[in-house]
XYZ file of C-alpha atoms in Angstrom:
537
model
C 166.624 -36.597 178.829
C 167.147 -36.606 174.965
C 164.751 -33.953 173.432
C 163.579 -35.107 169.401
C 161.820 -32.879 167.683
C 158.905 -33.266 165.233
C 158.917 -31.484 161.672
C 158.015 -31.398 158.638
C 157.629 -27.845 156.786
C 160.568 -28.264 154.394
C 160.612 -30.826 151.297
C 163.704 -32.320 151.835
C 162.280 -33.493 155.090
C 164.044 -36.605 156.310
C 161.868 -39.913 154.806
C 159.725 -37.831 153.361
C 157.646 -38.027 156.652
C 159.519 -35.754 159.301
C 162.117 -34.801 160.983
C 161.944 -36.663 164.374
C 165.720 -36.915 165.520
C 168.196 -34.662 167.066
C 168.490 -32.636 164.163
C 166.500 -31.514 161.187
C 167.504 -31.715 157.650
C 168.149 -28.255 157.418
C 170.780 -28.302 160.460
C 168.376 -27.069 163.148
C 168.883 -28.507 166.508
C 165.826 -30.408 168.332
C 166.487 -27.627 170.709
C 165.845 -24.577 168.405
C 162.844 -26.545 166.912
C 161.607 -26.734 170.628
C 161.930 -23.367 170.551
C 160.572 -22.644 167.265
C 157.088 -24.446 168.110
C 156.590 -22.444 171.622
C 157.105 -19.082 169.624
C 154.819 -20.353 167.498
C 152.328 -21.326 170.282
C 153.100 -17.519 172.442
C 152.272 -16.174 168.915
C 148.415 -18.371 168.440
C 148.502 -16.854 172.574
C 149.188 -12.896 171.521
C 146.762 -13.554 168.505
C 143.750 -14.520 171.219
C 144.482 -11.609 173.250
C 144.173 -9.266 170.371
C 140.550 -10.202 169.721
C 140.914 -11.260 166.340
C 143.042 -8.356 165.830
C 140.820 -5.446 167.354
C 142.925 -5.051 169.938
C 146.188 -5.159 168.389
C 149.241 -2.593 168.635
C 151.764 -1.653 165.865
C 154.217 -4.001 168.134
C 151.667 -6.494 168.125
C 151.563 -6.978 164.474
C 155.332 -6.464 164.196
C 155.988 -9.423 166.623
C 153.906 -11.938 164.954
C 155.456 -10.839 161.569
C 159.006 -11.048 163.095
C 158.025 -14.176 164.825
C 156.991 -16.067 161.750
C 159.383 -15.372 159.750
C 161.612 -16.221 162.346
C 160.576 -19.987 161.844
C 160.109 -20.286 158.385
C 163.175 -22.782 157.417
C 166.506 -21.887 157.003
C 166.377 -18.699 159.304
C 167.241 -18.585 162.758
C 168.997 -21.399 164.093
C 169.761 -19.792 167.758
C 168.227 -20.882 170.799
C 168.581 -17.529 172.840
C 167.307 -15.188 170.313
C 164.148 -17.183 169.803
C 164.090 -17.078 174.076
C 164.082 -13.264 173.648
C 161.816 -13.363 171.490
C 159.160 -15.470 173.189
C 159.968 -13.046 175.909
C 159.004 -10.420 173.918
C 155.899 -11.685 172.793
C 154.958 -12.400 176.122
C 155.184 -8.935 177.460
C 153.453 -7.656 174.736
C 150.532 -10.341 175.579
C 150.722 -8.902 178.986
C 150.302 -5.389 177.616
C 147.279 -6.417 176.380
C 145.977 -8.614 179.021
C 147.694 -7.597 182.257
C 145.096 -9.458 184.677
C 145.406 -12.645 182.790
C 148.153 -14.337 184.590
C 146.410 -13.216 187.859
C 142.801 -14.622 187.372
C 141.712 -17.834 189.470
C 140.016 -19.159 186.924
C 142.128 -20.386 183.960
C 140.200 -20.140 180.929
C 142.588 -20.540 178.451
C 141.637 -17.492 176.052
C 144.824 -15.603 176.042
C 147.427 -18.923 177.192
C 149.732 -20.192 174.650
C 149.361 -23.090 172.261
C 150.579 -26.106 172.976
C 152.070 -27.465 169.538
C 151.632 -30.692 170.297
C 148.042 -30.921 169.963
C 148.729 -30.004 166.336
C 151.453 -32.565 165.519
C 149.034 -35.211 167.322
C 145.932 -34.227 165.449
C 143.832 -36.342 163.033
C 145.933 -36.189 160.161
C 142.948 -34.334 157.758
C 142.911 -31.582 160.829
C 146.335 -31.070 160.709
C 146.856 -31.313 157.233
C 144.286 -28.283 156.773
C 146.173 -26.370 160.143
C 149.487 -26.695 158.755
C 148.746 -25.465 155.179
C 147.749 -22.200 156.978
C 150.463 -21.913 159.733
C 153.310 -22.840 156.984
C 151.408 -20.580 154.520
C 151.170 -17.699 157.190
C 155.202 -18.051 157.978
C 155.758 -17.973 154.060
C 153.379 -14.410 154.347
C 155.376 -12.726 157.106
C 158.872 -12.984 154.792
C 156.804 -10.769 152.124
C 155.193 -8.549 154.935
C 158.466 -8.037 156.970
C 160.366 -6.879 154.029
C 157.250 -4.679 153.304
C 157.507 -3.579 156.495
C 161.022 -2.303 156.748
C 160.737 0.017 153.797
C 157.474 1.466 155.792
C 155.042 -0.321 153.996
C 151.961 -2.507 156.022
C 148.566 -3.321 155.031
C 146.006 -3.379 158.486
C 144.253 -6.180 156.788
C 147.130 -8.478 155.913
C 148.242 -7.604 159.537
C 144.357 -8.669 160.849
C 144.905 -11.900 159.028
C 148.131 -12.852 160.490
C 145.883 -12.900 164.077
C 142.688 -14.755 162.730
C 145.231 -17.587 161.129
C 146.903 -17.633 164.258
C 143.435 -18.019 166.231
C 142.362 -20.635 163.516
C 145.340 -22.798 164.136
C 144.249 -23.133 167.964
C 140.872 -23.630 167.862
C 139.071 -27.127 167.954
C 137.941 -26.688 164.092
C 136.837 -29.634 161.532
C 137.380 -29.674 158.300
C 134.721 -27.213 157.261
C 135.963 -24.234 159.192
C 139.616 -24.601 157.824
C 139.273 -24.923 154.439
C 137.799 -21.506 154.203
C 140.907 -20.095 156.224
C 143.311 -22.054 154.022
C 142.079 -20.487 150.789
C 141.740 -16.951 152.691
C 145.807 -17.983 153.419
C 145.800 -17.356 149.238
C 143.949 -14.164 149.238
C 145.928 -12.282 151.914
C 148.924 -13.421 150.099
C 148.103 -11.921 147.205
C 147.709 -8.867 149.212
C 150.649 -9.139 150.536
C 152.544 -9.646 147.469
C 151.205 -6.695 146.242
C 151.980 -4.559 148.816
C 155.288 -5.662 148.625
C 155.796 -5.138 144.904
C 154.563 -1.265 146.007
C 156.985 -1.046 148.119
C 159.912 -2.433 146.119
C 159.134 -0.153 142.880
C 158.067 2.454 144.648
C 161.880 2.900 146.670
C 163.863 0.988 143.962
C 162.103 1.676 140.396
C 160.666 -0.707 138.075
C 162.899 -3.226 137.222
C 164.481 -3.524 133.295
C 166.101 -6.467 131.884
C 169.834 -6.325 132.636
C 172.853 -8.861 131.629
C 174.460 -9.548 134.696
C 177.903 -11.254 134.443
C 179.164 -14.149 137.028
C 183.219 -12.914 136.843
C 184.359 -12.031 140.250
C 186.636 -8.575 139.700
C 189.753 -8.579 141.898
C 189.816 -6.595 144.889
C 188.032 -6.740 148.302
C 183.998 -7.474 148.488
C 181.055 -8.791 149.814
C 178.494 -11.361 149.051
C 174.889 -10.403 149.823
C 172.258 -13.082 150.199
C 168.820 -13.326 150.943
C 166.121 -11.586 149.606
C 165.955 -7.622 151.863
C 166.528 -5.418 149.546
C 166.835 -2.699 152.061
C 169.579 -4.112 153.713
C 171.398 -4.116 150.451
C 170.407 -0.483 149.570
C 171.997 0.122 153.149
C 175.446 -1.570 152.332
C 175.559 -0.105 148.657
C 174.770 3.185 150.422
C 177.958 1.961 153.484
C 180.598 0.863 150.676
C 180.095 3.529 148.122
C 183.690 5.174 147.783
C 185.624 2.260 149.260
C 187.155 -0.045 146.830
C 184.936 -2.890 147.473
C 182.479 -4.683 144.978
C 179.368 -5.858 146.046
C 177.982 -8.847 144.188
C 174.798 -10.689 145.346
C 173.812 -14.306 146.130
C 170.752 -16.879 145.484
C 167.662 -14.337 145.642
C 169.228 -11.269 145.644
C 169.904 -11.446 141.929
C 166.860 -9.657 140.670
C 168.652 -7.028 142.434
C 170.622 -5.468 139.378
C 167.381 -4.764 137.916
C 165.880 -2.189 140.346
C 167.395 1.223 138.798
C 167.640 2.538 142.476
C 169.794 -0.210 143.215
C 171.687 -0.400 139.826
C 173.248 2.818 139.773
C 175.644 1.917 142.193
C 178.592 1.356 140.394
C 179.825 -1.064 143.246
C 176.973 -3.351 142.372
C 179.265 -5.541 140.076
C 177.516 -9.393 139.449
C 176.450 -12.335 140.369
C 178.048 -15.110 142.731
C 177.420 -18.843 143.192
C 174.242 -20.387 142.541
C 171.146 -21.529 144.810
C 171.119 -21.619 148.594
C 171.856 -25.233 148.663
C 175.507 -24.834 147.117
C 176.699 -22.372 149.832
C 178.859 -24.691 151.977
C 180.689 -26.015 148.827
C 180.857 -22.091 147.093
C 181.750 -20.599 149.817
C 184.887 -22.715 151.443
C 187.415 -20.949 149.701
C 185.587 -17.671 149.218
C 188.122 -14.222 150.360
C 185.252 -12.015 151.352
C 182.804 -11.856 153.706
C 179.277 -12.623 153.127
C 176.034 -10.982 154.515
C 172.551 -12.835 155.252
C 169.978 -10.875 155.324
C 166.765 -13.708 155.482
C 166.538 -16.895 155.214
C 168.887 -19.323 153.253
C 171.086 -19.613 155.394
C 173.159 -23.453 156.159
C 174.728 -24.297 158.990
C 178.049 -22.867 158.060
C 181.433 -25.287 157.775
C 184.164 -24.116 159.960
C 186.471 -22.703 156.600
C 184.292 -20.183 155.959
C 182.575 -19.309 159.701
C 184.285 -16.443 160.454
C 183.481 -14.851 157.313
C 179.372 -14.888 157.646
C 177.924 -12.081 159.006
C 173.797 -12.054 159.941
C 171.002 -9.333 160.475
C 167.618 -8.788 160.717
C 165.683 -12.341 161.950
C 168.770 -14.440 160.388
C 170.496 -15.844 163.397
C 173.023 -18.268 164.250
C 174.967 -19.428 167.428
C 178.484 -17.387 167.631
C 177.986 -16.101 164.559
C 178.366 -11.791 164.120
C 174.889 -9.999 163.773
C 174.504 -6.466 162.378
C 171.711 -4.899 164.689
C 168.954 -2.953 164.252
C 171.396 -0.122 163.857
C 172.473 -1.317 160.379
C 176.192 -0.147 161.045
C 177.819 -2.719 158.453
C 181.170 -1.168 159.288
C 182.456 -5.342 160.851
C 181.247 -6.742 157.112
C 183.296 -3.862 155.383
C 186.532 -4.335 157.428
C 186.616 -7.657 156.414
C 186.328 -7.659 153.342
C 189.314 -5.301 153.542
C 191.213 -7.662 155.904
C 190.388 -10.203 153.559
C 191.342 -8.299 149.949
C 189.777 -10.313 147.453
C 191.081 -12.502 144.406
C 194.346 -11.402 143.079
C 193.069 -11.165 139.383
C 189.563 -11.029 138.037
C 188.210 -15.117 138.655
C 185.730 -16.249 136.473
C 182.496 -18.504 137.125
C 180.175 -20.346 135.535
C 176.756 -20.942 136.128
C 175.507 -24.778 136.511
C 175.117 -25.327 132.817
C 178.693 -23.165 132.310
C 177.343 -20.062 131.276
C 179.348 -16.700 132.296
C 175.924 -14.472 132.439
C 172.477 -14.831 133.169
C 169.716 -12.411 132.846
C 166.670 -10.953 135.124
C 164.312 -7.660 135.404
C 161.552 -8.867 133.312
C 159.324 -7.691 135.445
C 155.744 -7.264 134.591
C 156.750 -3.425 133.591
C 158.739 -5.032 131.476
C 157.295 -8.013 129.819
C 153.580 -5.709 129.721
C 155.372 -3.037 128.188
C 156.213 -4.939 125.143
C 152.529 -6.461 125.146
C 151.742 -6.001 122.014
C 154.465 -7.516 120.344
C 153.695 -10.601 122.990
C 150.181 -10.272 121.512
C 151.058 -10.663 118.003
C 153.539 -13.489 118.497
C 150.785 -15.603 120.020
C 148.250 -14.857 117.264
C 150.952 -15.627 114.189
C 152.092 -18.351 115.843
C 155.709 -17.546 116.921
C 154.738 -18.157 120.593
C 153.305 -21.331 120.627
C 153.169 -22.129 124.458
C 154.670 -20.278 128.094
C 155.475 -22.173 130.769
C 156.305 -20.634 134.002
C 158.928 -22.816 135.760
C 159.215 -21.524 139.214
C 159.923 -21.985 143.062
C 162.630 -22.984 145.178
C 165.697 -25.361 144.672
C 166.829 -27.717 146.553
C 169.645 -30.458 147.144
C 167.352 -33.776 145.452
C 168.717 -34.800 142.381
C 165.662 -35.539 141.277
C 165.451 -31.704 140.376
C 167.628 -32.061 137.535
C 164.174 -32.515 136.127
C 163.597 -28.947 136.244
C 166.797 -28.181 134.522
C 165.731 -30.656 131.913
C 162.428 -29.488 131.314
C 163.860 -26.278 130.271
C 166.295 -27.407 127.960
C 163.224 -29.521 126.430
C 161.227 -26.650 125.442
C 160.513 -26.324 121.926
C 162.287 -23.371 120.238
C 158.433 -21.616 119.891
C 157.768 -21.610 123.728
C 158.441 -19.169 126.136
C 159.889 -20.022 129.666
C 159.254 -17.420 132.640
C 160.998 -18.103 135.641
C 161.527 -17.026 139.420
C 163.153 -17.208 142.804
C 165.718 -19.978 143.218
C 164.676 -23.010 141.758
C 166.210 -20.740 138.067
C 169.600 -21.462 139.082
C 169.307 -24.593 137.968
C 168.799 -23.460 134.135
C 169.448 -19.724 134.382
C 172.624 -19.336 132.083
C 171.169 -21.528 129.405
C 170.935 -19.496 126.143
C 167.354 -20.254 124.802
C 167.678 -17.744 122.233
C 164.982 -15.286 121.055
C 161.625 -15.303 119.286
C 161.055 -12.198 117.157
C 163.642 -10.135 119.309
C 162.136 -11.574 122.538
C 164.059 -13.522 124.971
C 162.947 -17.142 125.148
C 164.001 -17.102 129.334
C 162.602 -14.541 131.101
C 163.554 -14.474 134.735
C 160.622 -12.410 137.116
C 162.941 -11.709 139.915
C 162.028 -13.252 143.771
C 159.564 -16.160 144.886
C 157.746 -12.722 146.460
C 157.393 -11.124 142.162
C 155.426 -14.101 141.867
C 152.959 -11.288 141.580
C 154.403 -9.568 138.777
C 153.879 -13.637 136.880
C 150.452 -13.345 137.830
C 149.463 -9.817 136.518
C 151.458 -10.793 133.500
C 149.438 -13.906 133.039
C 145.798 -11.564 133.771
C 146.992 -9.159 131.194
C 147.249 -11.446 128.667
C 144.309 -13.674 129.299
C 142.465 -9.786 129.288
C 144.174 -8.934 125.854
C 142.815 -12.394 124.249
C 139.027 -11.801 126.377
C 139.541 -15.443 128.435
C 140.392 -16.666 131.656
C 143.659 -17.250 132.648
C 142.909 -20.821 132.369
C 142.325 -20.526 129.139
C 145.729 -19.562 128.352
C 148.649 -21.442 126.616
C 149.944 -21.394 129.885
C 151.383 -24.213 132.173
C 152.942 -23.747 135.571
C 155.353 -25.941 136.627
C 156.731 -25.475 140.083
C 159.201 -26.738 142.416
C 159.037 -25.899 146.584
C 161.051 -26.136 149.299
C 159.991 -23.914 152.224
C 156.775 -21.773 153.501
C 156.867 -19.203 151.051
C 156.501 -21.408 148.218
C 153.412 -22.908 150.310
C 152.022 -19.081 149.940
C 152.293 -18.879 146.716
C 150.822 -22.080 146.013
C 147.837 -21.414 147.906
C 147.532 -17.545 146.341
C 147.674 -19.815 142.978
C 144.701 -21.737 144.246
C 142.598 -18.993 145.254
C 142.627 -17.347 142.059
C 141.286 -20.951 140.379
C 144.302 -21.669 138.276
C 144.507 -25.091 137.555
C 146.511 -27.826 136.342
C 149.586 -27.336 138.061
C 152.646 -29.420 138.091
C 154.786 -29.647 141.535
C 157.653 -31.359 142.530
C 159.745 -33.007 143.099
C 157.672 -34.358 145.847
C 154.351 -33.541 146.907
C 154.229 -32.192 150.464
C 154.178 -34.334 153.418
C 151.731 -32.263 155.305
C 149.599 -33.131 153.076
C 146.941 -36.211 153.699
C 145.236 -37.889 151.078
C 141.799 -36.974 151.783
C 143.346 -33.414 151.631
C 145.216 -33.749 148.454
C 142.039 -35.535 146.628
C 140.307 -32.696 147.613
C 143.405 -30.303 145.512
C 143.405 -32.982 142.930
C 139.496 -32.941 142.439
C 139.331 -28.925 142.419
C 142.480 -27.717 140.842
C 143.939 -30.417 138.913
C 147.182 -30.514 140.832
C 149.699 -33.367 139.894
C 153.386 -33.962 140.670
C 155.875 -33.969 138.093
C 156.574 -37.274 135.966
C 159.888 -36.804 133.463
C 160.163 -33.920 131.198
C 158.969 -35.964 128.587
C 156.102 -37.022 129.162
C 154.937 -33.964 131.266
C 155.836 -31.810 128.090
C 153.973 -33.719 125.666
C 150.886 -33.485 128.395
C 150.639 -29.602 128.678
C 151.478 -28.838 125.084
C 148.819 -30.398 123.708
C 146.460 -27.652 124.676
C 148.331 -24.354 121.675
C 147.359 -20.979 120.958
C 145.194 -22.472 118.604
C 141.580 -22.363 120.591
C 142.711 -18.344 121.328
């Protein structure tokens, strides 16, 4: 019998409704999304035998952390790792509740979830469900790289099991909403602890030119967005001859001084995620994934792509929990390199881009950001953020940008910069006009930036000359959203589509509270959001 799969997490979803074939959009089989949806369901299981958490272990917490992530789009796209881990999760339930299996009377407390019952809901129910299960996956990312460096936070970790409980339940409308906007608040928790844990082991990012030439010589390509795992291959290749240069959102990289004063640490290579089966055909060197990102790859460059931590793929090489990088290094020695120093350009053909403004950065210059508003130098910031994607219709973003007047500010993070990152906007009284944040995860750092400055002028942040135009793809960018949401900022532009998960009663609901719209042209959207100036500060 043909198995079809059901889903719809992603925004390039096929139709715009779902992915209901043999394969998803993103490459996964109906097999692995299977898969995918009875981790998910052993996970909603685990989370009812912990009690709403009470009576979770350390491996409890790590499993439904790893296990999330682990379906969050673009990352594991291997049927018998997600079996092992369903097995794991499992035996950990049994831990927990080892009379369970054995009891006459089948309650149903501690069984998995059938995902079905979600994906055949009324669509308002399963709207509201699937805002916090995406959101949740989008949460783990941030708390698994958290949690590598030794960083965890018991009540983001007690969250994970009430969402997880939530999403099972037979709730209306009124009982979700709550846990949808609490999605937003343990974010924001989880951000945080994550920015902790980056600064705190890497240093506080600076600003830092970062050029896009490929040197000659043997090295490696490092995507994804663990910076431990890069620390640990900096640490693996120091003294060897080989250049390390990172990929999509490991760019903010360069700016951790940790991470920086590794003279190996050389540039930048290729652009977003979405460009990596074109970018990386020809590419002599091996590259390393350390999340998510990762495409199906094309058979001229398979035997060069190397995996670890939850990134998985059939046949493909995985560095274990042992971190021994020693296969990525001898080939990238096997493989040499370019001949001669090769040049690249970013999409608009620029040869650098910047990042590291950081809040320590941008907060650190406050003042001067201060005084700029008030004389009127800064007229207007807009932060243009999120993931990219393959749609053309996100050239918009790359117009918008270029649109800006010459008196605005643009701040920008994860992915979705790529798309107007090497554009020179100039300066306004020695500041830069683009200002990249680093990850989709230092949407934190935008925030405290933007609560700064509304503190500075005595207003609320929606008071600001501020407008926040975003772009999504996957779950993380669902987190965000919803952290965005729970602290009441409104007004918000997304695109290029609005999500298929959500219904229209739902999205009213957005529209009504927070002012949410999708994205018209550049035009027309500029014109909207600059007619509110620094001139009612």
């Amino acid at each position: 019998m043909e198995r079809k799969m059901f889903c719809f997490q992603c925004e390039q979803t096929a139709a715009c409704t779902g992915c209901t074939g043999k394969a998803g959009v993103c490459g996964k089989t109906a097999d692995v999304a299977q898969l995918q949806d009875e981790l998910t369901g052993a996970l909603i299981g685990l989370a009812r035998a912990t009690d709403g958490g009470m009576q979770a272990t350390p491996e409890a917490w790590r499993l439904m952390i790893e296990g999330l992530f682990t379906t969050v789009t673009n990352v594991n796209f291997n049927e018998k790792t997600i079996r092992e881990l369903i097995g794991r999760v499992h035996a950990e339930k049994a831990q927990l509740v080892p009379d369970c299996s054995s009891c006459a009377a089948p309650c149903g407390r501690t069984s998995d979830y059938d995902m079905n019952l979600l994906w055949s809901a009324d669509e308002d129910i399963r709207s509201l469900k699937s805002l916090v299960l995406f959101g949740v996956r989008g949460m783990a990312a941030y708390a698994h790289h958290a949690m590598v460096l030794g960083y965890t936070d018991d009540e983001v970790n007690r969250f994970f099991a009430k969402a997880l409980f939530a999403i099972g339940e037979d709730w209306g409308m009124e009982e979700l909403l709550p846990i949808v906007m609490e999605v937003g608040e343990k974010n924001l928790k989880c951000m945080a602890l994550l920015d902790k844990a980056n600064t705190e082991s890497y240093g506080t990012p600076i600003p830092v030119t970062v050029p896009l030439t490929v040197e000659k010589g043997p090295f490696i390509v490092v995507s994804g967005h663990d910076l431990h795992d890069l620390k640990l291959l900096l640490e693996q290749t120091e003294g060897k001859g080989i250049n390390i240069y990172t990929h999509g959102e490991m760019l903010p990289a360069h700016g951790y001084p940790e991470l920086k004063r590794y003279s190996q640490l050389k540039g930048n290579f290729g652009t977003a995620w979405q460009n990596q089966q074109k970018e990386f055909a020809e590419l002599p060197a091996p590259v390393l994934f350390t999340t998510n990102c990762l495409m199906p790859p094309k058979a001229s460059y398979a035997d060069r792509v190397f995996t670890t931590s939850v990134v998985s793929y059939p046949e493909m090489m995985h560095i274990g929990e042992d971190k021994d990088f020693t296969p990525v290094i001898e080939k990238a020695l096997e493989l040499g390199g370019y001949s001669e120093d090769k040049p690249f350009t970013g999409i608009n053909g620029g040869s650098t881009v910047m990042t590291g403004f950081a809040r320590g950065t941008v907060l650190g210059v406050a003042d001067q950001v201060i005084e700029a508003v008030k004389s009127g130098a800064i007229r207007h910031f807009f932060l243009v953020a999120g993931c990219d994607g393959a749609r053309p219709s996100r050239n918009y973003y790359t117009e918008f940008v270029k649109q800006t007047p010459a008196d605005t500010v643009v701040l920008t993070l994860a992915c979705g910069k790529y798309r107007f990152n090497d554009i020179d906007l100039g300066t306004i009284d020695g500041l830069p006009r683009l200002m990249d944040v680093g990850q989709c995860n230092d949407a934190y750092s935008a925030i405290q930036i933007a609560v700064a400055l509304a503190d500075a002028f005595g207003c609320g942040v929606n008071d600001l000359p501020l407008s926040m135009v975003l772009s999504w793809y996957e779950q993380k960018a669902v987190c965000i959203l919803l952290t965005l949401l729970y602290l009441g900022i409104k007004n918000i532009r997304l695109g290029p589509t609005l999500p298929t998960f959500i219904s229209p009663n739902v999205l009213n609901y957005l529209v009504e509270n927070y002012g949410i719209a999708p994205i018209t042209t550049p035009e027309e959207d500029l014109e909207a959001l600059l007619k509110y100036s620094n001139s009612t500060l």
